Tab-separated table of C-alpha atoms and ligand atoms in Angstrom:
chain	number	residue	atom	x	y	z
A	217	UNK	CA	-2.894	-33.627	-14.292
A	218	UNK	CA	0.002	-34.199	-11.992
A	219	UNK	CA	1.361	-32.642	-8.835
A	220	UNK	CA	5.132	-33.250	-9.139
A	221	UNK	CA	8.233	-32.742	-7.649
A	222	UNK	CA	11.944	-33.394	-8.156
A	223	UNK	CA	13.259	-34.799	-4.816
A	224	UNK	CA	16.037	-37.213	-3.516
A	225	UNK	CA	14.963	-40.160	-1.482
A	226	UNK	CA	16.710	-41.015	1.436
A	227	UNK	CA	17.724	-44.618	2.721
A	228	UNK	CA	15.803	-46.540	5.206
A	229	UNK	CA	18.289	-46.250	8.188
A	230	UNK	CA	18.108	-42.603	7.644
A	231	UNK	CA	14.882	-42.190	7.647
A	232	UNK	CA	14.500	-44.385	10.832
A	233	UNK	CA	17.176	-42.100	12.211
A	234	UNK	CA	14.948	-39.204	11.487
A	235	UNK	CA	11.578	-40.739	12.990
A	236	UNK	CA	13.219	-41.098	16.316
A	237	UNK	CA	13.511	-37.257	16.451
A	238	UNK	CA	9.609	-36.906	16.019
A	239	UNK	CA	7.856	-36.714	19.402
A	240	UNK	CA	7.195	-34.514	21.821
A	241	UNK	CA	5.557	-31.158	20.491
A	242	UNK	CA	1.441	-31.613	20.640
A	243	UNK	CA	0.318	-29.849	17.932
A	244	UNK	CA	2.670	-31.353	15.134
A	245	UNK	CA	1.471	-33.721	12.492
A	246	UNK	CA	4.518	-35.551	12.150
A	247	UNK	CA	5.016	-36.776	8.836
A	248	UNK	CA	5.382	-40.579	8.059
A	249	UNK	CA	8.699	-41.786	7.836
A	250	UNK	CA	8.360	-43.567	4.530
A	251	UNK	CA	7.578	-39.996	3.145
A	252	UNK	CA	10.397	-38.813	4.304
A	253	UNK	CA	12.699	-36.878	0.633
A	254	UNK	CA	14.772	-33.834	-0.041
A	255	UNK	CA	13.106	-31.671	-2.168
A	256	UNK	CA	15.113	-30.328	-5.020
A	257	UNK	CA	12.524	-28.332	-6.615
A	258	UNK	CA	8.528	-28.285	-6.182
A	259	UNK	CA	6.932	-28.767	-9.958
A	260	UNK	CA	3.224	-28.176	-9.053
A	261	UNK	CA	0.337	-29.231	-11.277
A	262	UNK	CA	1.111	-30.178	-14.790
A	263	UNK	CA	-0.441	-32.260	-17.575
A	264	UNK	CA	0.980	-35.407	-19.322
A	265	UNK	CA	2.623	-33.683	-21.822
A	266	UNK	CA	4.680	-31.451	-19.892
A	267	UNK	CA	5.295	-34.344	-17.054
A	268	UNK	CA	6.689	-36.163	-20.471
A	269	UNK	CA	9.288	-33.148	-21.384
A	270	UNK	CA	10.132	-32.531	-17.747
A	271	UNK	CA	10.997	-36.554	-18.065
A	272	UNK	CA	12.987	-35.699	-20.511
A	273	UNK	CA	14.800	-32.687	-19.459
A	274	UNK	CA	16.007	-34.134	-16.275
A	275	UNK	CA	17.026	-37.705	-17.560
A	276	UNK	CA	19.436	-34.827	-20.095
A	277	UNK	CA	21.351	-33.267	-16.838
A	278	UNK	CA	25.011	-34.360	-16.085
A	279	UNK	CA	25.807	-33.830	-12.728
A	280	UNK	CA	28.664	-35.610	-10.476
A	281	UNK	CA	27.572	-37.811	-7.530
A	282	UNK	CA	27.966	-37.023	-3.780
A	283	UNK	CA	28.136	-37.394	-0.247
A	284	UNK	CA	25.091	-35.583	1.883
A	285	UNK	CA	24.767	-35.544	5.533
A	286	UNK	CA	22.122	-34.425	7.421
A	287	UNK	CA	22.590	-31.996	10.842
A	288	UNK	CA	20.613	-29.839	12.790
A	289	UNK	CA	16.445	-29.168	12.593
A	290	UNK	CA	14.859	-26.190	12.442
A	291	UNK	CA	11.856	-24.516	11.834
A	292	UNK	CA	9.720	-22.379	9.320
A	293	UNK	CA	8.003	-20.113	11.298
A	294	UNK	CA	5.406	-22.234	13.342
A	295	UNK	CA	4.382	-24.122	9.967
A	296	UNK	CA	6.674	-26.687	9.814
A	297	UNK	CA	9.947	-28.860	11.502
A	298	UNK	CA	12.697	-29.952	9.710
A	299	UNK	CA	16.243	-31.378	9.754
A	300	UNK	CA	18.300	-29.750	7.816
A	301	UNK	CA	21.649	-30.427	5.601
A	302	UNK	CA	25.423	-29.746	6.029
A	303	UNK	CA	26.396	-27.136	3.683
A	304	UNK	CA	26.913	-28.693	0.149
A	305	UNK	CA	28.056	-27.708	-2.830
A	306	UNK	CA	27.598	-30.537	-4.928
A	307	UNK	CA	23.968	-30.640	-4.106
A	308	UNK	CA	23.205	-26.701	-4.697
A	309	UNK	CA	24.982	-27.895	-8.072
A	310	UNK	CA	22.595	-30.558	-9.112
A	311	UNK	CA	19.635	-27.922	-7.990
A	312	UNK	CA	21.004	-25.320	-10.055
A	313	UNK	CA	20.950	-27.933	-13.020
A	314	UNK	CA	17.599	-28.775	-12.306
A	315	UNK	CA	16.056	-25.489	-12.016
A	316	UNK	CA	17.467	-24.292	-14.763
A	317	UNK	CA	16.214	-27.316	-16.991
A	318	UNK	CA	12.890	-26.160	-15.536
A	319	UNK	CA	13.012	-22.611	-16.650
A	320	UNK	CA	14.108	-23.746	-20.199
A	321	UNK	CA	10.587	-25.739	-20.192
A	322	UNK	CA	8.643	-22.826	-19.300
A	323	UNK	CA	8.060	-23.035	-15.682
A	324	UNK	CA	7.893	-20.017	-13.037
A	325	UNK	CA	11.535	-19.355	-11.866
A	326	UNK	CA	11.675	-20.690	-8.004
A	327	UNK	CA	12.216	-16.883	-6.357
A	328	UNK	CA	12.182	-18.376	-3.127
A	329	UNK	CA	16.050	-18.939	-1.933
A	330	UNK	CA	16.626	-22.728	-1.500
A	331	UNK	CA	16.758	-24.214	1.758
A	332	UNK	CA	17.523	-27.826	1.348
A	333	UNK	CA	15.693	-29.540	4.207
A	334	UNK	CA	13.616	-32.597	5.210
A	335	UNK	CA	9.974	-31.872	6.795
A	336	UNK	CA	9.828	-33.610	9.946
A	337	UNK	CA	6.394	-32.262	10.746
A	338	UNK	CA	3.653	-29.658	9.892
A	339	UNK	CA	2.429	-27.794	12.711
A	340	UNK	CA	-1.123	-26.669	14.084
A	341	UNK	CA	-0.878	-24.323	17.339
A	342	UNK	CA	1.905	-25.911	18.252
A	343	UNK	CA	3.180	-24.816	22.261
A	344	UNK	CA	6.292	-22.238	21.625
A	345	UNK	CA	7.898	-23.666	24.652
A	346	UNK	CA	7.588	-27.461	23.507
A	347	UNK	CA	8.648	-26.250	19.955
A	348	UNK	CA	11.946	-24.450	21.426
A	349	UNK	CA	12.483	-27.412	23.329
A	350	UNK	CA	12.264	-29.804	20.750
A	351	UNK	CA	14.844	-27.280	18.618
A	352	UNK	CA	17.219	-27.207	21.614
A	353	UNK	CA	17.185	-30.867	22.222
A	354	UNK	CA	17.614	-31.759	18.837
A	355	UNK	CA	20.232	-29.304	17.848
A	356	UNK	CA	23.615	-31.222	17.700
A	357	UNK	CA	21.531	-34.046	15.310
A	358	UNK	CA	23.814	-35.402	12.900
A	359	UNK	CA	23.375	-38.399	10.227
A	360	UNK	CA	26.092	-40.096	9.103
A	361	UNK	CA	26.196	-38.867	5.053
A	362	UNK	CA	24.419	-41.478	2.752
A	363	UNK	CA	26.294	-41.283	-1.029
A	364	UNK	CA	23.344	-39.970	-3.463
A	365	UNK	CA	23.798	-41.837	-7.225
A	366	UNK	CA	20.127	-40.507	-8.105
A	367	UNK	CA	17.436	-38.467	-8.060
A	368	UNK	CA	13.965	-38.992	-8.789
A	369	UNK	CA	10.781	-37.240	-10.203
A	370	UNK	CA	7.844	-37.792	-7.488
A	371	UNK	CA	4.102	-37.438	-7.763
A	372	UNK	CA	1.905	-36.342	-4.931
A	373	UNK	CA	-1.619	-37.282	-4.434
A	374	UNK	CA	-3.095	-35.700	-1.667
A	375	UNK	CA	-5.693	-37.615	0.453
A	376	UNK	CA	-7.367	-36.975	3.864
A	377	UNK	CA	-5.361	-39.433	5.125
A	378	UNK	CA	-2.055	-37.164	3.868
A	379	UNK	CA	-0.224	-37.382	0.974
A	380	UNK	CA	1.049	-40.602	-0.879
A	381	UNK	CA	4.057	-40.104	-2.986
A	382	UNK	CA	4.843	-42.359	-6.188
A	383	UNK	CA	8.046	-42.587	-7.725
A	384	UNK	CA	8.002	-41.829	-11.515
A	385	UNK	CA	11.556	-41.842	-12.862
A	386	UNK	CA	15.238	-41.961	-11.609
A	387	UNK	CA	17.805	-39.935	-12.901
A	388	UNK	CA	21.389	-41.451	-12.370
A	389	UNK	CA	24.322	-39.311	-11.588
A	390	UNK	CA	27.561	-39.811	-12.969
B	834	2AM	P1	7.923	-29.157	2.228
B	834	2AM	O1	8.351	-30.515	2.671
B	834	2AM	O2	8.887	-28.096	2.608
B	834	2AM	O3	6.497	-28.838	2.569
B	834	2AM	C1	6.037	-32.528	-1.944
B	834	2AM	O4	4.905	-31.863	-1.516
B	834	2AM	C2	7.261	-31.700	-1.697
B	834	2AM	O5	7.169	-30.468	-2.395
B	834	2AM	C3	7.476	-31.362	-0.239
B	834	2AM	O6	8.835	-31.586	0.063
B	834	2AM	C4	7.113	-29.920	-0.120
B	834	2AM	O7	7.992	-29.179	0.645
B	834	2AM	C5	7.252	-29.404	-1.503
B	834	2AM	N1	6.194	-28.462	-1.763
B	834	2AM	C6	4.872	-28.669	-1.681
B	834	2AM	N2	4.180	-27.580	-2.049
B	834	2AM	C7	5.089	-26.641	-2.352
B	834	2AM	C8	5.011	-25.313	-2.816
B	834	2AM	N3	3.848	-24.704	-3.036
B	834	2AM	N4	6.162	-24.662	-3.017
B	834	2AM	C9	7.339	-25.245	-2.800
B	834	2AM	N5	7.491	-26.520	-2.380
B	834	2AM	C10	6.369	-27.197	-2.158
């Protein structure tokens, strides 16, 4: 079995961008900058046969390439930090195209309303008053846009040590 998801990666002086943001709120597990995507969609567990037609399905999609910037952070209730994305058509295009490939293979419809974003940190009884802080301080962030020519199919191990991500495929875009 693998745990899989369909992400974009993010170049390096991005992500170093993004790990300067991460300090200041006791509490937060920050996550490590090399781990650092954009989920497009979460797969979950699958076996090798269906990791090989989900291969398949996304190397099929079309989709044009584009520009994506990040701006702003946020947070999901007091699970989780992120920075989040400048609104984007082009990307909520390529997401349609790739949950709708997944649906064709069977998969459970994503119900939950995407919210493109990049987890900066998963929280444990995390201080409100640091977290708002951190929110306010970090609320004009803004990263130059990087262009995006691919996407990629990711697995996740999960250790004690936190999860380890390996690249599987890459999916060019036109
Ligand atoms: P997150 O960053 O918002 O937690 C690899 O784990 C990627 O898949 C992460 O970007 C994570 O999103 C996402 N992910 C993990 N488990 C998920 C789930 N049950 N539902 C949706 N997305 C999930």
């Amino acid at each position: 079995m693998l745990r899989l998801f369909v992400a974009i990666a993010l170049p390096p002086q991005l992500k170093l961008k993004l790990s300067l943001l991460c300090s200041g709120v006791p509490g937060a597990r920050w996550v490590d900058p090399g781990n650092y995507h954009l989920t497009l969609r979460f797969i979950g567990e699958v076996d090798e046969g269906l990791a090989a037609d989900i291969d398949q399905a996304l190397a099929k999609i079309r989709a044009p390439r584009f520009a994506l910037a990040l701006a702003g952070v946020g947070r999901f209730g007091d699970r989780m930090l992120w920075a989040g994305v400048d609104k984007n058509p082009p990307l909520a295009h390529l997401r349609d195209k790739v949950e709708s490939a997944m649906v064709r293979l069977g998969l459970e419809p994503e119900t939950r309303r995407y919210a493109p974003h990049v987890t900066l940190a998963r929280l444990r009884n995390a201080g409100e008053g640091k977290l708002q802080s951190f929110l306010a301080e970090h609320a004009l962030f803004r990263a130059e846009s990087f262009p995006v020519a691919q996407f990629s199919l990711v697995a996740s191990y999960l250790t004690k040590g936190g999860a380890i991500y390996e690249d599987q495929a890459d999916y060019p875009l036109r």
